[in-house]
mmCIF file of C-alpha atoms in Angstrom:
data_model
loop_
_atom_site.group_PDB
_atom_site.id
_atom_site.type_symbol
_atom_site.label_atom_id
_atom_site.label_comp_id
_atom_site.label_asym_id
_atom_site.label_seq_id
_atom_site.Cartn_x
_atom_site.Cartn_y
_atom_site.Cartn_z
ATOM 1 C CA UNK A 1 18.711 90.259 220.385
ATOM 2 C CA UNK A 2 16.750 88.078 217.922
ATOM 3 C CA UNK A 3 13.070 88.679 217.651
ATOM 4 C CA UNK A 4 10.692 85.898 218.701
ATOM 5 C CA UNK A 5 8.337 84.472 216.156
ATOM 6 C CA UNK A 6 4.605 84.546 216.626
ATOM 7 C CA UNK A 7 4.558 80.790 217.372
ATOM 8 C CA UNK A 8 7.180 81.102 220.067
ATOM 9 C CA UNK A 9 5.312 84.012 221.601
ATOM 10 C CA UNK A 10 2.088 82.024 221.685
ATOM 11 C CA UNK A 11 3.825 79.075 223.389
ATOM 12 C CA UNK A 12 5.384 81.372 225.965
ATOM 13 C CA UNK A 13 2.097 83.116 226.716
ATOM 14 C CA UNK A 14 0.310 79.694 227.052
ATOM 15 C CA UNK A 15 2.988 78.415 229.448
ATOM 16 C CA UNK A 16 2.811 81.527 231.654
ATOM 17 C CA UNK A 17 -0.979 81.447 231.835
ATOM 18 C CA UNK A 18 -1.198 77.634 232.482
ATOM 19 C CA UNK A 19 1.916 77.123 234.637
ATOM 20 C CA UNK A 20 0.056 76.878 237.942
ATOM 21 C CA UNK A 21 -2.578 74.575 236.435
ATOM 22 C CA UNK A 22 0.061 72.201 235.034
ATOM 23 C CA UNK A 23 1.848 72.142 238.375
ATOM 24 C CA UNK A 24 -1.443 71.240 240.055
ATOM 25 C CA UNK A 25 -2.076 68.324 237.626
ATOM 26 C CA UNK A 26 1.477 67.064 238.084
ATOM 27 C CA UNK A 27 1.081 67.039 241.860
ATOM 28 C CA UNK A 28 -2.246 65.201 241.497
ATOM 29 C CA UNK A 29 -0.684 62.511 239.257
ATOM 30 C CA UNK A 30 2.132 61.937 241.767
ATOM 31 C CA UNK A 31 -0.433 61.707 244.570
ATOM 32 C CA UNK A 32 -2.539 59.192 242.638
ATOM 33 C CA UNK A 33 0.589 57.115 241.932
ATOM 34 C CA UNK A 34 1.501 57.163 245.620
ATOM 35 C CA UNK A 35 -2.023 56.043 246.568
ATOM 36 C CA UNK A 36 -1.950 53.189 244.032
ATOM 37 C CA UNK A 37 1.479 52.069 245.264
ATOM 38 C CA UNK A 38 0.247 52.199 248.853
ATOM 39 C CA UNK A 39 -2.860 50.145 247.998
ATOM 40 C CA UNK A 40 -0.726 47.569 246.157
ATOM 41 C CA UNK A 41 1.610 47.202 249.136
ATOM 42 C CA UNK A 42 -1.345 47.038 251.527
ATOM 43 C CA UNK A 43 -2.994 44.305 249.434
ATOM 44 C CA UNK A 44 0.168 42.180 249.427
ATOM 45 C CA UNK A 45 0.614 42.630 253.179
ATOM 46 C CA UNK A 46 -2.967 41.457 253.774
ATOM 47 C CA UNK A 47 -2.438 38.437 251.467
ATOM 48 C CA UNK A 48 0.764 37.481 253.301
ATOM 49 C CA UNK A 49 -0.930 37.846 256.710
ATOM 50 C CA UNK A 50 -3.818 35.559 255.769
ATOM 51 C CA UNK A 51 -1.680 33.005 253.888
ATOM 52 C CA UNK A 52 1.434 33.040 256.050
ATOM 53 C CA UNK A 53 0.914 29.561 257.535
ATOM 54 C CA UNK A 54 0.382 28.118 254.079
ATOM 55 C CA UNK A 55 3.398 30.025 252.766
ATOM 56 C CA UNK A 56 5.802 28.746 255.413
ATOM 57 C CA UNK A 57 4.593 25.140 254.883
ATOM 58 C CA UNK A 58 5.396 25.091 251.150
ATOM 59 C CA UNK A 59 9.089 24.111 251.517
ATOM 60 C CA UNK A 60 8.241 21.155 253.736
ATOM 61 C CA UNK A 61 5.501 20.034 251.332
ATOM 62 C CA UNK A 62 7.938 20.192 248.447
ATOM 63 C CA UNK A 63 10.396 18.066 250.390
ATOM 64 C CA UNK A 64 7.712 15.549 251.359
ATOM 65 C CA UNK A 65 6.533 13.233 248.553
ATOM 66 C CA UNK A 66 2.824 12.477 248.459
ATOM 67 C CA UNK A 67 3.405 9.368 246.308
ATOM 68 C CA UNK A 68 3.183 6.179 248.326
ATOM 69 C CA UNK A 69 5.938 4.124 246.737
ATOM 70 C CA UNK A 70 5.071 1.127 248.878
ATOM 71 C CA UNK A 71 1.531 0.973 247.501
ATOM 72 C CA UNK A 72 2.846 1.590 243.985
ATOM 73 C CA UNK A 73 5.246 -1.331 244.281
ATOM 74 C CA UNK A 74 2.537 -3.604 245.661
ATOM 75 C CA UNK A 75 0.121 -2.707 242.868
ATOM 76 C CA UNK A 76 2.735 -3.307 240.154
ATOM 77 C CA UNK A 77 4.481 -6.329 241.669
ATOM 78 C CA UNK A 78 4.069 -9.662 239.847
ATOM 79 C CA UNK A 79 1.426 -12.052 241.095
ATOM 80 C CA UNK A 80 2.741 -15.311 242.492
ATOM 81 C CA UNK A 81 3.442 -18.273 240.247
ATOM 82 C CA UNK A 82 0.528 -20.713 240.474
ATOM 83 C CA UNK A 83 0.941 -24.471 240.860
ATOM 84 C CA UNK A 84 -2.231 -25.952 239.344
ATOM 85 C CA UNK A 85 -1.505 -29.633 239.971
ATOM 86 C CA UNK A 86 1.210 -32.254 240.442
ATOM 87 C CA UNK A 87 0.974 -35.769 239.009
ATOM 88 C CA UNK A 88 3.110 -38.790 238.209
ATOM 89 C CA UNK A 89 2.813 -41.433 235.497
ATOM 90 C CA UNK A 90 4.243 -44.974 235.723
ATOM 91 C CA UNK A 91 6.805 -45.704 233.012
ATOM 92 C CA UNK A 92 5.527 -48.529 230.839
ATOM 93 C CA UNK A 93 7.478 -51.759 231.259
ATOM 94 C CA UNK A 94 9.816 -50.367 233.952
ATOM 95 C CA UNK A 95 8.967 -51.157 237.554
ATOM 96 C CA UNK A 96 9.371 -48.402 240.147
ATOM 97 C CA UNK A 97 9.948 -45.702 237.521
ATOM 98 C CA UNK A 98 7.745 -42.665 236.994
ATOM 99 C CA UNK A 99 7.478 -39.473 235.005
ATOM 100 C CA UNK A 100 6.821 -36.445 237.239
ATOM 101 C CA UNK A 101 4.627 -33.558 236.134
ATOM 102 C CA UNK A 102 3.528 -30.221 237.523
ATOM 103 C CA UNK A 103 1.151 -27.834 235.810
ATOM 104 C CA UNK A 104 2.134 -24.191 236.330
ATOM 105 C CA UNK A 105 0.598 -20.865 235.401
ATOM 106 C CA UNK A 106 2.070 -17.389 235.170
ATOM 107 C CA UNK A 107 -0.968 -15.128 235.784
ATOM 108 C CA UNK A 108 0.870 -11.917 234.875
ATOM 109 C CA UNK A 109 0.524 -10.010 231.627
ATOM 110 C CA UNK A 110 3.513 -7.709 232.152
ATOM 111 C CA UNK A 111 5.910 -10.165 233.783
ATOM 112 C CA UNK A 112 7.726 -13.112 232.288
ATOM 113 C CA UNK A 113 9.606 -15.728 234.296
ATOM 114 C CA UNK A 114 12.929 -15.700 232.511
ATOM 115 C CA UNK A 115 14.448 -18.288 234.840
ATOM 116 C CA UNK A 116 12.656 -20.815 237.021
ATOM 117 C CA UNK A 117 14.590 -23.151 239.318
ATOM 118 C CA UNK A 118 12.616 -25.948 240.939
ATOM 119 C CA UNK A 119 12.831 -29.530 242.110
ATOM 120 C CA UNK A 120 10.463 -32.368 242.873
ATOM 121 C CA UNK A 121 10.290 -34.203 246.164
ATOM 122 C CA UNK A 122 9.162 -37.726 245.322
ATOM 123 C CA UNK A 123 8.245 -39.944 248.254
ATOM 124 C CA UNK A 124 10.481 -37.981 250.606
ATOM 125 C CA UNK A 125 13.505 -37.781 248.300
ATOM 126 C CA UNK A 126 14.571 -34.466 246.775
ATOM 127 C CA UNK A 127 15.355 -34.707 243.080
ATOM 128 C CA UNK A 128 17.923 -32.655 241.194
ATOM 129 C CA UNK A 129 17.175 -28.992 240.552
ATOM 130 C CA UNK A 130 15.577 -28.393 237.150
ATOM 131 C CA UNK A 131 15.460 -25.204 235.102
ATOM 132 C CA UNK A 132 12.688 -23.740 232.980
ATOM 133 C CA UNK A 133 10.825 -20.501 232.172
ATOM 134 C CA UNK A 134 7.232 -19.352 231.829
ATOM 135 C CA UNK A 135 5.955 -16.701 229.449
ATOM 136 C CA UNK A 136 3.353 -14.090 230.455
ATOM 137 C CA UNK A 137 -0.042 -15.758 231.078
ATOM 138 C CA UNK A 138 1.377 -19.102 229.985
ATOM 139 C CA UNK A 139 0.038 -22.302 231.525
ATOM 140 C CA UNK A 140 1.880 -25.544 230.836
ATOM 141 C CA UNK A 141 3.425 -28.652 232.352
ATOM 142 C CA UNK A 142 6.996 -29.042 233.518
ATOM 143 C CA UNK A 143 8.255 -32.616 233.383
ATOM 144 C CA UNK A 144 11.003 -34.754 234.844
ATOM 145 C CA UNK A 145 11.429 -38.173 233.257
ATOM 146 C CA UNK A 146 12.286 -41.599 234.682
ATOM 147 C CA UNK A 147 12.439 -41.021 238.424
ATOM 148 C CA UNK A 148 12.732 -44.106 240.643
ATOM 149 C CA UNK A 149 10.994 -44.916 243.906
ATOM 150 C CA UNK A 150 10.129 -48.148 245.681
ATOM 151 C CA UNK A 151 7.253 -46.601 247.618
ATOM 152 C CA UNK A 152 3.990 -48.488 247.265
ATOM 153 C CA UNK A 153 2.003 -45.235 247.200
ATOM 154 C CA UNK A 154 4.330 -42.465 246.053
ATOM 155 C CA UNK A 155 3.649 -38.860 246.998
ATOM 156 C CA UNK A 156 4.805 -35.881 244.968
ATOM 157 C CA UNK A 157 5.646 -32.292 245.859
ATOM 158 C CA UNK A 158 6.947 -29.430 243.744
ATOM 159 C CA UNK A 159 9.354 -27.034 245.444
ATOM 160 C CA UNK A 160 10.190 -23.677 243.844
ATOM 161 C CA UNK A 161 13.818 -22.695 244.469
ATOM 162 C CA UNK A 162 14.028 -19.433 242.522
ATOM 163 C CA UNK A 163 11.798 -17.315 240.287
ATOM 164 C CA UNK A 164 13.532 -14.752 238.070
ATOM 165 C CA UNK A 165 10.939 -12.162 237.095
ATOM 166 C CA UNK A 166 11.454 -9.883 234.096
ATOM 167 C CA UNK A 167 9.075 -6.984 233.424
ATOM 168 C CA UNK A 168 7.531 -6.553 229.971
ATOM 169 C CA UNK A 169 6.881 -2.831 229.508
ATOM 170 C CA UNK A 170 4.718 -3.087 226.372
ATOM 171 C CA UNK A 171 3.028 -6.508 226.267
ATOM 172 C CA UNK A 172 1.172 -5.728 223.037
ATOM 173 C CA UNK A 173 4.485 -5.096 221.241
ATOM 174 C CA UNK A 174 6.460 -7.922 222.875
ATOM 175 C CA UNK A 175 7.181 -11.181 221.014
ATOM 176 C CA UNK A 176 4.543 -13.862 221.545
ATOM 177 C CA UNK A 177 4.030 -17.489 220.536
ATOM 178 C CA UNK A 178 1.466 -18.026 217.781
ATOM 179 C CA UNK A 179 1.346 -21.714 216.924
ATOM 180 C CA UNK A 180 -1.722 -23.139 215.224
ATOM 181 C CA UNK A 181 -1.857 -26.851 216.074
ATOM 182 C CA UNK A 182 -4.487 -28.662 214.017
ATOM 183 C CA UNK A 183 -5.508 -32.040 212.605
ATOM 184 C CA UNK A 184 -4.506 -33.839 215.801
ATOM 185 C CA UNK A 185 -5.023 -37.581 215.391
ATOM 186 C CA UNK A 186 -4.301 -40.648 217.504
ATOM 187 C CA UNK A 187 -3.988 -44.048 215.877
ATOM 188 C CA UNK A 188 -3.150 -47.598 216.892
ATOM 189 C CA UNK A 189 -0.302 -49.065 214.859
ATOM 190 C CA UNK A 190 0.240 -52.850 214.827
ATOM 191 C CA UNK A 191 3.661 -54.004 215.975
ATOM 192 C CA UNK A 192 5.791 -56.258 213.789
ATOM 193 C CA UNK A 193 8.086 -59.037 214.887
ATOM 194 C CA UNK A 194 11.618 -59.601 213.590
ATOM 195 C CA UNK A 195 10.219 -61.271 210.484
ATOM 196 C CA UNK A 196 7.897 -58.410 209.662
ATOM 197 C CA UNK A 197 4.749 -60.223 210.742
ATOM 198 C CA UNK A 198 2.014 -58.483 212.680
ATOM 199 C CA UNK A 199 1.817 -59.473 216.332
ATOM 200 C CA UNK A 200 -1.096 -58.994 218.660
ATOM 201 C CA UNK A 201 0.250 -55.852 220.375
ATOM 202 C CA UNK A 202 -0.295 -52.311 219.140
ATOM 203 C CA UNK A 203 1.588 -49.068 219.546
ATOM 204 C CA UNK A 204 0.143 -45.551 219.721
ATOM 205 C CA UNK A 205 0.983 -42.751 217.337
ATOM 206 C CA UNK A 206 -0.100 -39.100 217.509
ATOM 207 C CA UNK A 207 0.236 -36.826 214.492
ATOM 208 C CA UNK A 208 -0.578 -33.162 213.938
ATOM 209 C CA UNK A 209 0.163 -30.159 211.773
ATOM 210 C CA UNK A 210 1.812 -27.147 213.404
ATOM 211 C CA UNK A 211 1.903 -23.706 211.799
ATOM 212 C CA UNK A 212 4.166 -20.962 213.094
ATOM 213 C CA UNK A 213 1.892 -17.958 212.586
ATOM 214 C CA UNK A 214 4.316 -15.514 214.148
ATOM 215 C CA UNK A 215 6.958 -13.412 212.385
ATOM 216 C CA UNK A 216 9.775 -15.109 214.294
ATOM 217 C CA UNK A 217 12.138 -17.847 213.172
ATOM 218 C CA UNK A 218 13.034 -20.308 215.931
ATOM 219 C CA UNK A 219 16.221 -22.328 216.054
ATOM 220 C CA UNK A 220 14.417 -25.092 217.898
ATOM 221 C CA UNK A 221 10.955 -25.633 219.368
ATOM 222 C CA UNK A 222 10.172 -28.457 221.777
ATOM 223 C CA UNK A 223 6.643 -29.829 221.677
ATOM 224 C CA UNK A 224 5.380 -31.814 224.645
ATOM 225 C CA UNK A 225 2.564 -34.241 223.854
ATOM 226 C CA UNK A 226 0.356 -35.492 226.687
ATOM 227 C CA UNK A 227 -2.409 -38.089 226.446
ATOM 228 C CA UNK A 228 -5.272 -37.877 228.943
ATOM 229 C CA UNK A 229 -7.913 -40.272 230.129
ATOM 230 C CA UNK A 230 -10.409 -38.066 231.865
ATOM 231 C CA UNK A 231 -8.435 -35.480 233.829
ATOM 232 C CA UNK A 232 -5.424 -37.722 234.360
ATOM 233 C CA UNK A 233 -2.402 -37.842 232.043
ATOM 234 C CA UNK A 234 -1.565 -41.411 231.033
ATOM 235 C CA UNK A 235 1.352 -40.882 228.641
ATOM 236 C CA UNK A 236 3.699 -38.166 227.557
ATOM 237 C CA UNK A 237 6.267 -37.653 224.872
ATOM 238 C CA UNK A 238 8.372 -34.940 223.331
ATOM 239 C CA UNK A 239 9.517 -33.983 219.859
ATOM 240 C CA UNK A 240 11.846 -31.218 218.671
ATOM 241 C CA UNK A 241 11.437 -29.253 215.464
ATOM 242 C CA UNK A 242 14.625 -27.589 214.255
ATOM 243 C CA UNK A 243 14.755 -24.269 212.394
ATOM 244 C CA UNK A 244 11.046 -23.546 212.523
ATOM 245 C CA UNK A 245 10.559 -20.594 210.181
ATOM 246 C CA UNK A 246 7.957 -17.850 210.406
ATOM 247 C CA UNK A 247 4.650 -18.713 208.680
ATOM 248 C CA UNK A 248 5.886 -22.250 208.065
ATOM 249 C CA UNK A 249 3.801 -25.409 208.599
ATOM 250 C CA UNK A 250 5.508 -28.568 209.831
ATOM 251 C CA UNK A 251 4.326 -32.108 210.580
ATOM 252 C CA UNK A 252 4.596 -33.450 214.105
ATOM 253 C CA UNK A 253 4.559 -37.104 215.163
ATOM 254 C CA UNK A 254 5.119 -38.898 218.474
ATOM 255 C CA UNK A 255 4.926 -42.654 219.057
ATOM 256 C CA UNK A 256 4.622 -44.892 222.120
ATOM 257 C CA UNK A 257 5.353 -48.595 222.071
ATOM 258 C CA UNK A 258 2.375 -49.224 224.336
ATOM 259 C CA UNK A 259 -1.267 -49.089 223.259
ATOM 260 C CA UNK A 260 -3.605 -46.327 224.445
ATOM 261 C CA UNK A 261 -6.873 -47.070 222.644
ATOM 262 C CA UNK A 262 -8.994 -44.858 224.914
ATOM 263 C CA UNK A 263 -7.779 -41.259 224.948
ATOM 264 C CA UNK A 264 -10.118 -38.439 225.969
ATOM 265 C CA UNK A 265 -7.777 -35.527 225.259
ATOM 266 C CA UNK A 266 -4.475 -34.859 223.528
ATOM 267 C CA UNK A 267 -2.525 -31.812 224.680
ATOM 268 C CA UNK A 268 0.328 -30.495 222.535
ATOM 269 C CA UNK A 269 2.195 -27.584 224.073
ATOM 270 C CA UNK A 270 5.143 -25.685 222.542
ATOM 271 C CA UNK A 271 8.084 -24.949 224.814
ATOM 272 C CA UNK A 272 10.287 -22.101 223.589
ATOM 273 C CA UNK A 273 11.318 -18.856 225.235
ATOM 274 C CA UNK A 274 10.301 -16.262 222.667
ATOM 275 C CA UNK A 275 11.837 -13.527 224.859
ATOM 276 C CA UNK A 276 15.286 -15.116 224.607
ATOM 277 C CA UNK A 277 17.135 -13.538 221.643
ATOM 278 C CA UNK A 278 19.287 -16.663 221.322
ATOM 279 C CA UNK A 279 16.165 -18.706 220.496
ATOM 280 C CA UNK A 280 15.476 -16.609 217.382
ATOM 281 C CA UNK A 281 17.195 -15.901 214.111
ATOM 282 C CA UNK A 282 16.361 -13.109 211.678
ATOM 283 C CA UNK A 283 16.716 -14.865 208.351
ATOM 284 C CA UNK A 284 16.779 -18.344 206.950
ATOM 285 C CA UNK A 285 20.116 -19.969 207.858
ATOM 286 C CA UNK A 286 22.075 -21.265 204.867
ATOM 287 C CA UNK A 287 24.798 -23.813 204.716
ATOM 288 C CA UNK A 288 28.092 -22.746 203.168
ATOM 289 C CA UNK A 289 29.287 -25.271 200.607
ATOM 290 C CA UNK A 290 32.981 -26.169 200.766
ATOM 291 C CA UNK A 291 35.149 -24.489 198.181
ATOM 292 C CA UNK A 292 36.376 -26.759 195.355
ATOM 293 C CA UNK A 293 39.898 -26.697 194.055
#
């Protein structure tokens, strides 16, 4: 039988003399663990008892949405299109003919009217349906030319048939019109007869400079020109500028055969749907020359 070393003997003697003490500590550790486990379970049972009603209501609260979608829709819905005024202007030199006007406003910043269907009722007669648009926060006139009526005192109504709203998610980044209209002048031009001699009548001519300060090239921009005497429009005309490039300045001129020597205000309003991709082009269009033989 192999002899035990001194180290092994010391370990054996220590184990024999401390065996009962180690067993006691081991039992105490197990007891402490049992007590801690019991306290943990007791704590959770107490928490469940006092929060049971709240606990069982959680699934139903998850299933029930607290967001009031009805209020959300009402808060974010577009405000109604505003009809500021309706007016008519007699056509010069043509009895029983009038130009019909209505001033509209889109009060919304985040909504554009991509399609607007409307018609005038003039002295009880419905006119043909017209089509237009209105940009966010835009206020301008819509016009129907040369409408007949024999009524001594015509009355005018605007009827909206359809409004096609389109939401603009980021108004600050959306395309916008930036026309600088300046140097607006009205002048009386003498009329000439067939022989080139000046006659007593005069015509009216309005000129202006228009700068496209945006970064967009437009295939065509219509400009409506309205002359006012006080608050009432007395004449209107329209001119189209083709291929209006970004940062370009163009001359504008509109003439009337009749004389309007007293004009209190001249309103020039651009009419182009900047949100319509077909109204824009990215670069300057060039004409392709025919190939020579």
